[in-house]
Every structure is written in structure tokens, then in C-alpha cells.
Coordinates of C-alpha atoms in Angstrom, one line a residue:
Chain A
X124 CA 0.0 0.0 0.0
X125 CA 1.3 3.2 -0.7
X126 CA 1.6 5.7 2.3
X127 CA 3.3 8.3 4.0
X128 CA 4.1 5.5 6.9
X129 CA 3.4 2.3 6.3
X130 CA 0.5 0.6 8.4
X131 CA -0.1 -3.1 9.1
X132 CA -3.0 -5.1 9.5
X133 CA -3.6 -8.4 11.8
X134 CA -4.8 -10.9 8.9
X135 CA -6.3 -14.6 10.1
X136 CA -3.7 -16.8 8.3
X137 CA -4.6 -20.0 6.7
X138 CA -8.5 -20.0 6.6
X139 CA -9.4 -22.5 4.6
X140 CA -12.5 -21.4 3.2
X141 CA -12.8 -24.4 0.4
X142 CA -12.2 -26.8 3.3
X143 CA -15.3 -25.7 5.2
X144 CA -17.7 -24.3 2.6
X145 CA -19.4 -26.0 -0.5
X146 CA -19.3 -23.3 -3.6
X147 CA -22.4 -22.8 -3.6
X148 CA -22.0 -21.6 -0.1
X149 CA -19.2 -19.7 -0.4
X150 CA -20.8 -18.3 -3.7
X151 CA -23.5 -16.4 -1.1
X152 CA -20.9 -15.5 2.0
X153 CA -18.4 -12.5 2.4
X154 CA -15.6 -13.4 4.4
X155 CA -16.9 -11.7 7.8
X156 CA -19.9 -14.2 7.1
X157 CA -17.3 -17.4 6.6
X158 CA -15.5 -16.5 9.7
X159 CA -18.7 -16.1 11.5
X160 CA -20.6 -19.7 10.7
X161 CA -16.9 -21.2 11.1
X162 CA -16.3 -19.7 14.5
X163 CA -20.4 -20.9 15.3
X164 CA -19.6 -24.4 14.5
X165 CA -17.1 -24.4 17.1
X166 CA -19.2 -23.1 19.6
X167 CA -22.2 -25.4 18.9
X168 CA -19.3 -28.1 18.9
X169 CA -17.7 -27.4 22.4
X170 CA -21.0 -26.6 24.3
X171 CA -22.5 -30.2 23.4
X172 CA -25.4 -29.1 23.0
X173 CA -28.1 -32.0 20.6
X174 CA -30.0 -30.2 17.8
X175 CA -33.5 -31.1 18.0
X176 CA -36.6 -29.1 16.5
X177 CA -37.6 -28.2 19.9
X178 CA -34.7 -27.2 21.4
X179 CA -34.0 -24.8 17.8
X180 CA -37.0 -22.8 18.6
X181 CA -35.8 -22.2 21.5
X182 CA -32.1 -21.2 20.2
X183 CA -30.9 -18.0 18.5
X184 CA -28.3 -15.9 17.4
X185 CA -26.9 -12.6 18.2
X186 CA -23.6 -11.2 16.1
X187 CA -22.1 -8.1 16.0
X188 CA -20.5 -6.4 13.1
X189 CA -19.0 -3.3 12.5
X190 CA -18.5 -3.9 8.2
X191 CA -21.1 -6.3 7.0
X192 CA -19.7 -7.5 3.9
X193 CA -16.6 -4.8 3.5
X194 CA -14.9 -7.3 1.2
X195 CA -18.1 -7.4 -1.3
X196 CA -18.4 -3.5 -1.2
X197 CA -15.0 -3.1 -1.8
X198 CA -14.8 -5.5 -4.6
X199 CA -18.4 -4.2 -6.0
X200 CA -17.0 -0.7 -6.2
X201 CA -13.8 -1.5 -7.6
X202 CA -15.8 -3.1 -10.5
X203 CA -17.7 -0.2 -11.0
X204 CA -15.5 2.7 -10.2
X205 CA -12.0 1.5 -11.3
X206 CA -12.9 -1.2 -14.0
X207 CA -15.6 0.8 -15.2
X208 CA -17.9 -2.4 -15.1
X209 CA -21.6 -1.7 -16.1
X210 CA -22.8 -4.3 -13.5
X211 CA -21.8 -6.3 -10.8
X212 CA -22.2 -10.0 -9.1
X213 CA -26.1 -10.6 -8.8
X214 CA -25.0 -12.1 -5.1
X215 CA -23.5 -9.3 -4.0
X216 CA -26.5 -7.4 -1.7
X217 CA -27.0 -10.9 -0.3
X218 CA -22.9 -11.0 0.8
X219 CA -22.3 -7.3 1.2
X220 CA -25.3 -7.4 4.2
X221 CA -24.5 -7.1 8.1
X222 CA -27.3 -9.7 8.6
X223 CA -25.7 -12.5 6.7
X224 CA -23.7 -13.3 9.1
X225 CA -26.8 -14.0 11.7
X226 CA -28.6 -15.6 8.7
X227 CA -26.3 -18.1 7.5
X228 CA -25.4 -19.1 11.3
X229 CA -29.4 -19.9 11.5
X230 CA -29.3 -21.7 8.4
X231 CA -26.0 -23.6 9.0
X232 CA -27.0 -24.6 12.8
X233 CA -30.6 -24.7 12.0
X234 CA -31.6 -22.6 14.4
X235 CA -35.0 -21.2 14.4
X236 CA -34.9 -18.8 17.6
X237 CA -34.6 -15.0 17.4
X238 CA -32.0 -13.6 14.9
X239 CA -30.1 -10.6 15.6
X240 CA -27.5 -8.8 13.7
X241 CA -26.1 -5.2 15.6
X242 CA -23.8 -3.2 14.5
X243 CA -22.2 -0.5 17.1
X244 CA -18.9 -0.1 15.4
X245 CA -16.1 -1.2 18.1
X246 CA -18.7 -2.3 20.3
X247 CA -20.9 -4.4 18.2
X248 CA -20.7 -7.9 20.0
X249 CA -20.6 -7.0 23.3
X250 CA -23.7 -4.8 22.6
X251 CA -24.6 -8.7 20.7
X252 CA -24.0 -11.2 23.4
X253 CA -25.3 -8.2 25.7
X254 CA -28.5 -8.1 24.1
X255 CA -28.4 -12.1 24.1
X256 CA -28.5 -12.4 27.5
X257 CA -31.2 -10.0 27.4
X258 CA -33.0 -12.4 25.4
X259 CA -32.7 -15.2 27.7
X260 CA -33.7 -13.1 30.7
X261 CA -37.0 -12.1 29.0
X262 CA -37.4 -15.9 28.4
X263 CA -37.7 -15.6 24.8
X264 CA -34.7 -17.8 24.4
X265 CA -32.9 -20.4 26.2
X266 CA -29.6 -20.4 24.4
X267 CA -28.3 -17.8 22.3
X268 CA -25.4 -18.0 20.1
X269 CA -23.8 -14.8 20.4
X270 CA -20.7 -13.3 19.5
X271 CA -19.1 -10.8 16.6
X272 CA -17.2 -11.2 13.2
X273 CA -15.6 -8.9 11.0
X274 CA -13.0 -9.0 7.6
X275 CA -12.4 -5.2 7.5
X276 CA -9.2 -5.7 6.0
X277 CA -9.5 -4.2 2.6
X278 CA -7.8 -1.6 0.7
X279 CA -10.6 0.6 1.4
X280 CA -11.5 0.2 4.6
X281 CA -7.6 0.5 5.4
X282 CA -7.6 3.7 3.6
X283 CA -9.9 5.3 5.3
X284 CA -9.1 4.4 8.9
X285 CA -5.2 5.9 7.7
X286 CA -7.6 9.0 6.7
X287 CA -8.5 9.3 10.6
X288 CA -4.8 9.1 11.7
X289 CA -5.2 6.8 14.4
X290 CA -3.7 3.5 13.1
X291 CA -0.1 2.2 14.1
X292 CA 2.6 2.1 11.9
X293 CA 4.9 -0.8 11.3
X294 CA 7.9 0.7 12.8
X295 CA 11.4 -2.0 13.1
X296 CA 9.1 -4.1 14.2
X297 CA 5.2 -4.7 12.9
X298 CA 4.4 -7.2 16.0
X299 CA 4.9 -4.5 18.4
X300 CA 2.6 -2.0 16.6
X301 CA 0.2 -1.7 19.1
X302 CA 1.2 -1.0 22.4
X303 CA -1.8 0.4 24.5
X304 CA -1.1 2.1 27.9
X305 CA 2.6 2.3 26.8
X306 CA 4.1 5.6 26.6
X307 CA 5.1 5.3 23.1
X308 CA 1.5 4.0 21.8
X309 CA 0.9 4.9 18.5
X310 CA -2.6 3.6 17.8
X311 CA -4.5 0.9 16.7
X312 CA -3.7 -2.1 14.5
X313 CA -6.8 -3.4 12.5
X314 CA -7.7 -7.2 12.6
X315 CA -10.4 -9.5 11.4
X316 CA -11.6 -12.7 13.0
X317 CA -14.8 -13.8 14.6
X318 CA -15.5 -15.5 18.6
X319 CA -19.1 -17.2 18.7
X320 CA -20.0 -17.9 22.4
X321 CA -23.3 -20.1 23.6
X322 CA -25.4 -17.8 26.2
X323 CA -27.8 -20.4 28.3
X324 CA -30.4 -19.9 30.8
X325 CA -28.7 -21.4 34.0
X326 CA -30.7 -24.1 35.0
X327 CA -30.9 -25.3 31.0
X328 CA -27.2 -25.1 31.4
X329 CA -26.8 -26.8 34.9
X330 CA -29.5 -29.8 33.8
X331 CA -27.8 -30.8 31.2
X332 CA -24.4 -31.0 33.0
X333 CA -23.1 -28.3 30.3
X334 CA -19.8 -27.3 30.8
X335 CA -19.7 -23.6 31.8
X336 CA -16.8 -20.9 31.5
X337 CA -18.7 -18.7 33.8
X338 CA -21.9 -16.3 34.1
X339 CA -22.7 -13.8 32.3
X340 CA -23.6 -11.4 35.6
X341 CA -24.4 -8.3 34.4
X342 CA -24.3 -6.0 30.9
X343 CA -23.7 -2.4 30.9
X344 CA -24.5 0.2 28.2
X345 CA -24.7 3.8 27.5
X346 CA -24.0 6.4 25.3
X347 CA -21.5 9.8 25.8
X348 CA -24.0 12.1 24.1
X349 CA -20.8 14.4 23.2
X350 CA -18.4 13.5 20.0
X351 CA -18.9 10.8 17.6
X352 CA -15.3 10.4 17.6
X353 CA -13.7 11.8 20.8
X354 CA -14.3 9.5 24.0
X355 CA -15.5 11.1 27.3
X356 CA -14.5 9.2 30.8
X357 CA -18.2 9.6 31.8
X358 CA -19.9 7.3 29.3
X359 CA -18.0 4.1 30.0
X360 CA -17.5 4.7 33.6
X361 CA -21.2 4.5 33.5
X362 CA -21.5 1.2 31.6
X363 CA -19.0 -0.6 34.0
X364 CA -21.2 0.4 37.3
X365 CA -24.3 -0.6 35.4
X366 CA -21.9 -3.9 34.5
X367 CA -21.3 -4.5 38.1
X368 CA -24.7 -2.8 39.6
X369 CA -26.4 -5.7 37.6
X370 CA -23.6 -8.3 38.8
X371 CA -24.2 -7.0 42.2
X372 CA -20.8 -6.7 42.6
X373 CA -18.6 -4.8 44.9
X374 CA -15.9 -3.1 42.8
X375 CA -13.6 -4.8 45.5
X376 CA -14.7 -8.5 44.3
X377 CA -13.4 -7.8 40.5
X378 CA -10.1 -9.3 40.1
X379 CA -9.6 -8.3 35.9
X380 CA -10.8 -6.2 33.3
X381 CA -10.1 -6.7 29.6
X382 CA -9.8 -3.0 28.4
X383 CA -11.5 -1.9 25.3
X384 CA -7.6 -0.5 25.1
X385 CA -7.1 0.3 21.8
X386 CA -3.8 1.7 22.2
X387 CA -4.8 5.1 20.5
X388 CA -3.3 8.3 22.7
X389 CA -7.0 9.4 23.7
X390 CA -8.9 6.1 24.2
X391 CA -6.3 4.6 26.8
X392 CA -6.3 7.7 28.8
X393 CA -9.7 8.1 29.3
X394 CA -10.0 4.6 30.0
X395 CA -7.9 5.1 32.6
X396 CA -9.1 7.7 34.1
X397 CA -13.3 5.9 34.0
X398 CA -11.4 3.2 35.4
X399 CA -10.2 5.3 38.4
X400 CA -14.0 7.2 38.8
X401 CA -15.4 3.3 38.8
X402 CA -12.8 1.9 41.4
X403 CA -11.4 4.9 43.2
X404 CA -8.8 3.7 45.2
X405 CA -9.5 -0.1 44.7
X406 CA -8.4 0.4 40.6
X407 CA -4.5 0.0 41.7
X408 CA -5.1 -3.6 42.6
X409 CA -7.1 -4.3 39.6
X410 CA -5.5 -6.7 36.9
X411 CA -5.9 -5.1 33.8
X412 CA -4.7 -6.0 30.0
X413 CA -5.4 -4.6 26.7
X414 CA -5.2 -7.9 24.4
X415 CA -5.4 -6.0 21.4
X416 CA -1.8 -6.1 22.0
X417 CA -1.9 -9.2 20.3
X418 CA -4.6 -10.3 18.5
X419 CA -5.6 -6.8 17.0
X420 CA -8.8 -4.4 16.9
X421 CA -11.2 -7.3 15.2
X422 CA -13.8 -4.1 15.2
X423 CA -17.0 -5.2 15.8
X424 CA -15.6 -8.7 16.4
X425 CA -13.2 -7.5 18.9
X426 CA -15.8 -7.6 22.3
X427 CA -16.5 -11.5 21.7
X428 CA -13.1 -12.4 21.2
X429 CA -12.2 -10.4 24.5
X430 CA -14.8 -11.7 26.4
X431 CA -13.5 -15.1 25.1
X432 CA -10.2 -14.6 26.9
X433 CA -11.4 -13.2 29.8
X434 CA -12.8 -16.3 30.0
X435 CA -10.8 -18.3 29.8
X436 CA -8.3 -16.6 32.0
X437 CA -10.8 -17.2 34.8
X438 CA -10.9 -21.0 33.7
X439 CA -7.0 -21.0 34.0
X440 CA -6.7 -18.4 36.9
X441 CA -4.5 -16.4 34.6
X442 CA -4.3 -12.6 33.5
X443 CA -3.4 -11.9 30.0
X444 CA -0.9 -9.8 29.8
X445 CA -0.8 -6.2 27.8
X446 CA 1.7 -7.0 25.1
X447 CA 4.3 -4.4 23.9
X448 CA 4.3 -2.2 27.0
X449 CA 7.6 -0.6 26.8
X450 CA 6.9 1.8 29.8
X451 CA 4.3 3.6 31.8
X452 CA 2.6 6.5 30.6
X453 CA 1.9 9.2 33.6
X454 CA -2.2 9.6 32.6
X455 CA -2.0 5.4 32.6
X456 CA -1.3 4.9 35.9
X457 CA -3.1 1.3 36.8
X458 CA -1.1 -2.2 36.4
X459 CA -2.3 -3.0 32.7
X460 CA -0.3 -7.0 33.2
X461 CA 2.7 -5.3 31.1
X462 CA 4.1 -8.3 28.7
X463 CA 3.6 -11.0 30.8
X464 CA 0.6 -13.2 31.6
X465 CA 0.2 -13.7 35.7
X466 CA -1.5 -15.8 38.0
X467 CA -4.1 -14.6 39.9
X468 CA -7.8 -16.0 40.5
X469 CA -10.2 -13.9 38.4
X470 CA -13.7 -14.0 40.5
X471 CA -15.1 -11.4 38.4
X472 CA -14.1 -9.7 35.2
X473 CA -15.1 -7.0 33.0
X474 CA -14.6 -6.6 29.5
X475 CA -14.9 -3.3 27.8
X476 CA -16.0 -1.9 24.6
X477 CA -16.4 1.1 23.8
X478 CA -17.1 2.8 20.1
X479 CA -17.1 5.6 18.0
X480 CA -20.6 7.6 18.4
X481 CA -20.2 7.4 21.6
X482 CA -21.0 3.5 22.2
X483 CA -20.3 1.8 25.3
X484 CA -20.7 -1.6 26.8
X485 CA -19.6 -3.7 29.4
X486 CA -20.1 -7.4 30.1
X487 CA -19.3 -8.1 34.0
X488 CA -19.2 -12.1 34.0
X489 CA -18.2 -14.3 37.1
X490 CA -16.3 -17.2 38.0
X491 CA -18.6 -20.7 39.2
Chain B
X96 CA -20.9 -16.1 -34.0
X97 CA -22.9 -19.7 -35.1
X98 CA -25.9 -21.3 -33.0
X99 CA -24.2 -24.2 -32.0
X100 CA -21.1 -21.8 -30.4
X101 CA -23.9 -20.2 -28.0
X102 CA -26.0 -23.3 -27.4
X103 CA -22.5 -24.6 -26.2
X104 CA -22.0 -21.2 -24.2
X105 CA -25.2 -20.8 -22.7
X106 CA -25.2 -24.7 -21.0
X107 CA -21.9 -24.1 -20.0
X108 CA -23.4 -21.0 -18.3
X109 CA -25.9 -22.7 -16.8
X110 CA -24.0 -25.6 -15.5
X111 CA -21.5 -23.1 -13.7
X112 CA -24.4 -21.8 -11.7
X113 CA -26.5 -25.1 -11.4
X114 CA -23.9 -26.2 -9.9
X115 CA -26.7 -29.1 -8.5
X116 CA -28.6 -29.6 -11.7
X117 CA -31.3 -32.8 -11.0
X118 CA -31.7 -33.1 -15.2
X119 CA -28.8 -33.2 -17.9
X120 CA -28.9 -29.8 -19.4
X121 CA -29.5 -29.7 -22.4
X122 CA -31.2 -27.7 -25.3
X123 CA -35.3 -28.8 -24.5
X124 CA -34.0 -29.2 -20.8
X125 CA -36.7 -26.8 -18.9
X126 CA -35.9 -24.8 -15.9
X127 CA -38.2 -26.8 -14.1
X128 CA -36.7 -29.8 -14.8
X129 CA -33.6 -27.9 -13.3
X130 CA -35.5 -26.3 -10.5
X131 CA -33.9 -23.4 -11.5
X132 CA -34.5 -20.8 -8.2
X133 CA -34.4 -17.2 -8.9
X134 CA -30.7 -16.9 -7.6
X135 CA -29.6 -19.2 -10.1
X136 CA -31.4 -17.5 -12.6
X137 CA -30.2 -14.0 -12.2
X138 CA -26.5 -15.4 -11.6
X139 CA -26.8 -17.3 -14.9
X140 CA -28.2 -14.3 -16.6
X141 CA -24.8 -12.2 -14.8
X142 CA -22.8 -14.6 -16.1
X143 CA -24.2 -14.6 -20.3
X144 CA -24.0 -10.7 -20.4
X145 CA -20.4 -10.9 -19.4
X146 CA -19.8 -14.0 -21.4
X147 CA -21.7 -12.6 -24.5
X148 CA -20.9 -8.5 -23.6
X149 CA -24.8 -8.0 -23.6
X150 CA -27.1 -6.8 -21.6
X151 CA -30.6 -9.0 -21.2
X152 CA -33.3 -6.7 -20.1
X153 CA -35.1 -8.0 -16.6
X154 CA -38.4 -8.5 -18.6
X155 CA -36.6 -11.1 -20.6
X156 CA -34.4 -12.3 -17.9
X157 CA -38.1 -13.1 -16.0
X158 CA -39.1 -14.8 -18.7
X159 CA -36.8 -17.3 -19.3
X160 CA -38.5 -20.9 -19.3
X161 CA -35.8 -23.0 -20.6
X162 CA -32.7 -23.5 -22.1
X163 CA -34.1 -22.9 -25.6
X164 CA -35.4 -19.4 -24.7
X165 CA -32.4 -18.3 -23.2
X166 CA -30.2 -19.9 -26.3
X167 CA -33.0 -17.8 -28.5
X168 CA -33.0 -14.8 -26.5
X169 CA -29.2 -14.5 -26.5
X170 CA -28.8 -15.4 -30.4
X171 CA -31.1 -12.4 -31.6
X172 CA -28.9 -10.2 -29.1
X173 CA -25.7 -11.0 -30.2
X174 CA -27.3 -11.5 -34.0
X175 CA -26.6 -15.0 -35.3
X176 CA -27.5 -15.3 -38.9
X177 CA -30.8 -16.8 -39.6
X178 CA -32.1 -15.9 -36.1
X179 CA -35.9 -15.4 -36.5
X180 CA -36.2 -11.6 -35.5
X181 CA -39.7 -11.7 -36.1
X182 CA -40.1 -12.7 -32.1
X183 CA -38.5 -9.3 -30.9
X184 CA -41.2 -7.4 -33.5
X185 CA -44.1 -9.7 -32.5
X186 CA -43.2 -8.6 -29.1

């Protein structure tokens, strides 16, 4: 790509698409969508659960999405705009959508339950799986498959996020481009993947003898009302004491929180400093970790695969660790886990999203 | 361009976006014989105006019954000798 600095991208390597798709399949699925059935067959896989008619009207789907189909608009508009093309792919509306995802999930799984597809840019699947256990509260659910998935990375999309001047540049080094909380933080590195994660109603759960990471305790959301770009410390220090009102949780009792940290100059601080408002002076003893240090900004995928590791951490009574911190910043002044992983016994957790527009959500989840 | 060459064309068109085809296609092969859905319709149509560099208008794209009529249809558009114009003026 041709650039003032040159930016990198955290690509999903090896996805076979061929090996899990018919092409007739694949003929009607952007990659977000691909990553997003693949990532649901997984799920479905590990929980155990045993498809019957019943049970799938019973079961739905919640995914978040910040792009929809960004690799079908980008490829539709390069037909038309650069080749000059006087039409393009009849199946392109049908790929390009931020519903497919949802949809082909329900038509893969066979799962004829409520179908949701939201799209709150950075915060898209925790606002999903929040709004999933929503669903199962009201009882119109008892299992929701609920997650994010995303494939933002196309010359377009790239280009305009370089536009906004907040991504990382490859440096010496391009696996040490994102460095949140670290002094010398430079911004965000933009990734694609997909985490799909089955929400049940507990005693579904418990009478099957499922095997469960944790609870889901509590779900936080609000909005900053103030700059669609420009975070405030207000709005997501709201979201987390909704999180944890919900929970009914002490601040005291949370061991972790898996920042939204996107290693931007303006999101970490305020972070930070929400963090501090939350906690007072409980946040020093706080684990914290940004593991966008590592895996990326997956957009709207990002929250699931965050809430993934979290846990899992609590499973395996380890912190994930904030990658690439080369040194404290003075406005980020908690213990972000700097490089490496640690033990500690997570009781609760929170992970974090928040998004442009002003977006937040939080996801407080506890150990069993 | 001869009949033959877009008879030829035209099931090789169909084929690549029937890709589950119940019948043989062939020539008096309908589309209900193929159960030809709507997708696979409009993909196969994609697919002839970039084969043939034409452009099949939707009324005649809906229209489309079986492999004849869209062999038919795409002759008089890309004007094979001997094609029968008098179905576009009886139109």
C-alpha cells in the first residue's frame, strides 16, 4: 500500500474457506460471514449441545458487526469505479449485508430462535452477546449463540481508517505496533476474525451437565452524548457500574478487566481515568490488560473475542498480559499485566467496549 | 458467432451456476426440470451478459423458461445469422 508510513494489518492466516464451505455456499458468503458460521460451528461443537426441532426454537443468534460484507463493497466498487464495469455480481447485496452473518449461522445450525444482527462499530458484539443475555432473561430464548465477526481488512477500509490518523505504523518491528497504555503508543492495528459464544439460561445449562466458563452477571450500556469520535471518561465509567450494579458486585470482588484498550493516545487515557472514577482507590489492585496487543482491533468482532479470553483466564486463573508495553505512561497509571501473563484468580471480570458515536458496553461475568 | 457456439456457451453457463442440476442440461432441458431458483437465474443471466458482452433486459431475464429461450434470446442479441427476429417485432 502506498503511504506516508506504512500501516499493518492483523490478517487470520490459513483459513481454509474451500475446506469448510461447498461453492455454492461460499458463492453467497463475504468473508466476515465465513468466519462467522466457522467460528459458530465451534461453539455449537464445544458446548455439546443435541440439535432437535424443539430445542431450535428455542435457540438464537446474536452477532455483531462493525463492516457487514466490507470485502463485497470493496470489490463491487472497484468493479464499477476503477474497471468501469456496467454491472456487478447478482450475489453481492446478499454477501455485502451485516445480517448474513446472523442468517447463514441460523441456516448452517438450524436454528430457528430469534436472529439478531447489531452493529455498534467497536462495540458491536458486546452490545450482541449483551443483548443475548437480554434475550434469555425475558425468556424468549434459552440459548443464544452470540458473538461478533468482521474481515475489515481491505484496501478501502484501510484507507480510510489511515484518513483518521489513528492507526499504528509498522515501525522496526510490525508485532509491536500496538502498544496500549505504553508511553510510546501509536494507535490501533486493525484485525479480522470472529468468537461465537453459547449464552444459556442457568438451569438449562446446569440440567444438562453443560460445561460452563462462567456467568454472564451483568451488561452495561450507555451512550457519551458528546463527539462521535472523541471519547468522554463519563460514558464508560457509566457502563461498568451498570456492568457491576447488575452483577451485584462490589468493585472490591473484580479481580480483571479486559480493556477496550485500543492503544490510541485518547482512548487509553480516558480509560484510565473511567477506570479510576469506577474503582477509586480499589483500581490499583485491579489486573488489567489490553489484548489488542496481540490479536488486534477485530472491530465489531473485537468484544467477543475479548470476552472469550477473559474467559478463559478465569478458567485457567490467569491474567493476559498487555503485550508491547515498553513503559508507563503518567495519565495510565493502573497495572495493565505489562508483557507478561500472571496468575491470579479472576472472581469477576469485566470486558470493555467502547465505540465511535459514543457507544459503550460492558459485560461483568463471574467465575462458578 | 454460429448457433451451436452459443447453445454450447449458454449450458456451459448454466451448469457453472447449477452447480446441483437434477436433469442433464440440455437444449429442450426446462428450468423446471432444473428447478432453477431465482438466484440461479439471475447469476446465470450475470454470467451470459459478461460472457456474450450484452445486456438481457429484466423483462426477458423473467421470462426465461428453458434452455431454448435463453439460447433464443441471446442469439437475436448478439445477432446470429438466420435468427428469427420476427419474435423481438411480435413482441
Amino acid at each position: 500500500m502506498e503511504s506516508r508510513s506504512c500501516h499493518i494489518a492483523a490478517e487470520v492466516k490459513n483459513f481454509d474457506a474451500e475446506a469448510n464451505f461447498s461453492p455454492t455456499a461460499l458463492s453467497l458468503m463475504d468473508r466476515f460471514a465465513q468466519f462467522a458460521v466457522h467460528a459458530a460451528r465451534s461453539a455449537l461443537q464445544d458446548s455439546g449441545l443435541i440439535w432437535s426441532e424443539e430445542a431450535s426454537l428455542r435457540t438464537g443468534v446474536s452477532i455483531g458487526s462493525g463492516y457487514g460484507g466490507a470485502e463485497s463493497y470493496d470489490a463491487s466498487y472497484r468493479a464499477l469505479f476503477a474497471n468501469k464495469a456496467s454491472r456487478v455480481h447478482p450475489l453481492t447485496i446478499p454477501r455485502l449485508m451485516h445480517h448474513s452473518g446472523a442468517g447463514h449461522i441460523t441456516m448452517d445450525l438450524h436454528l430457528k430462535g430469534p436472529s439478531l444482527s447489531i452493529s455498534t462499530a467497536c462495540a458491536s458484539s458486546t452490545h450482541a452477546i449483551g443483548e443475548a443475555f437480554r434475550t434469555i432473561q425475558a425468556d424468549a430464548a434459552d440459548v443464544m449463540f452470540a458473538g461478533g465477526a468482521d474481515a475489515p481488512i481491505t484496501f478501502g477500509v484501510l484507507k480510510c481508517w489511515e484518513g483518521l490518523r489513528v492507526l499504528a505504523s509498522a515501525g522496526k518491528s510490525p508485532a509491536e505496533a500496538c502498544r496500549p497504555f505504553s508511553l510510546d503508543r501509536e494507535g490501533m492495528v486493525i484485525g479480522e476474525g470472529s468468537a461465537v459464544l453459547v449464552l444459556e439460561e442457568y438451569e438449562h445449562a446446569r440440567s444438562r451437565g453443560a460445561r460452563i466458563y462462567g456467568e454472564v452477571a451483568g451488561y452495561g450500556a450507555s451512550s457519551d452524548a458528546a463527539h462521535i469520535t472523541q471519547p468522554t471518561v463519563d460514558g464508560p465509567a457509566r457502563a461498568m457500574s451498570q456492568a457491576l450494579k447488575e452483577a451485584r458486585v462490589s468493585p472490591d470482588q473484580v479481580d480483571y478487566i479486559n480493556a477496550h484498550g485500543t492503544g490510541t493516545k485518547l482512548n487509553d487515557v480516558a480509560e484510565t481515568k473511567a477506570i479510576h472514577e469506577v474503582f477509586g482507590a480499589g483500581a490499583a489492585a485491579l489486573s488489567i490488560s489490553s489484548t489488542k496487543s496481540m490479536h488486534g482491533h477485530l472491530m465489531g468482532a473485537s468484544g467477543a473475542v475479548e470476552l472469550l479470553i477473559t474467559l478463559l483466564g478465569m478458567q485457567n486463573r490467569v491474567v493476559p498480559p498487555t503485550a508491547n508495553y515498553h513503559g508507563p505512561d503518567p495519565e495510565c497509571d493502573l497495572d495493565y499485566t505489562p508483557n507478561q501473563a500472571r496468575q491470579r484468580t479472576i472472581r469477576v471480570a469485566l470486558s470493555n467496549s467502547f465505540a465511535f458515536g459514543g457507544s459503550n458496553a460492558v459485560l461483568a461475568v463471574k467465575s462458578l | 458467432m454460429l448457433l451451436a457456439e452459443v447453445e454450447e456457451k449458454v449450458i456451459a453457463a448454466i451448469r457453472k451456476n447449477k452447480k446441483d442440476a437434477p436433469v442433464p442440461i440440455e437444449v429442450d432441458t426446462t428450468f423446471e426440470q432444473l428447478k432453477m431458483a431465482s438466484l440461479d437465474v439471475i447469476c446465470t443471466v450475470f454470467e451470459l451478459e459478461e460472457t456474450f458482452n450484452i445486456a438481457i433486459p429484466d423483462d426477458a431475464a423473467m421470462n426465461m423458461r428453458s434452455v431454448r429461450d435463453v439460447v433464443n434470446g441471446v442469439a437475436l442479441l448478439v445477432g446470429v445469422p438466420g435468427t428469427d427476429t420476427s419474435v423481438e417485432s411480435s413482441n
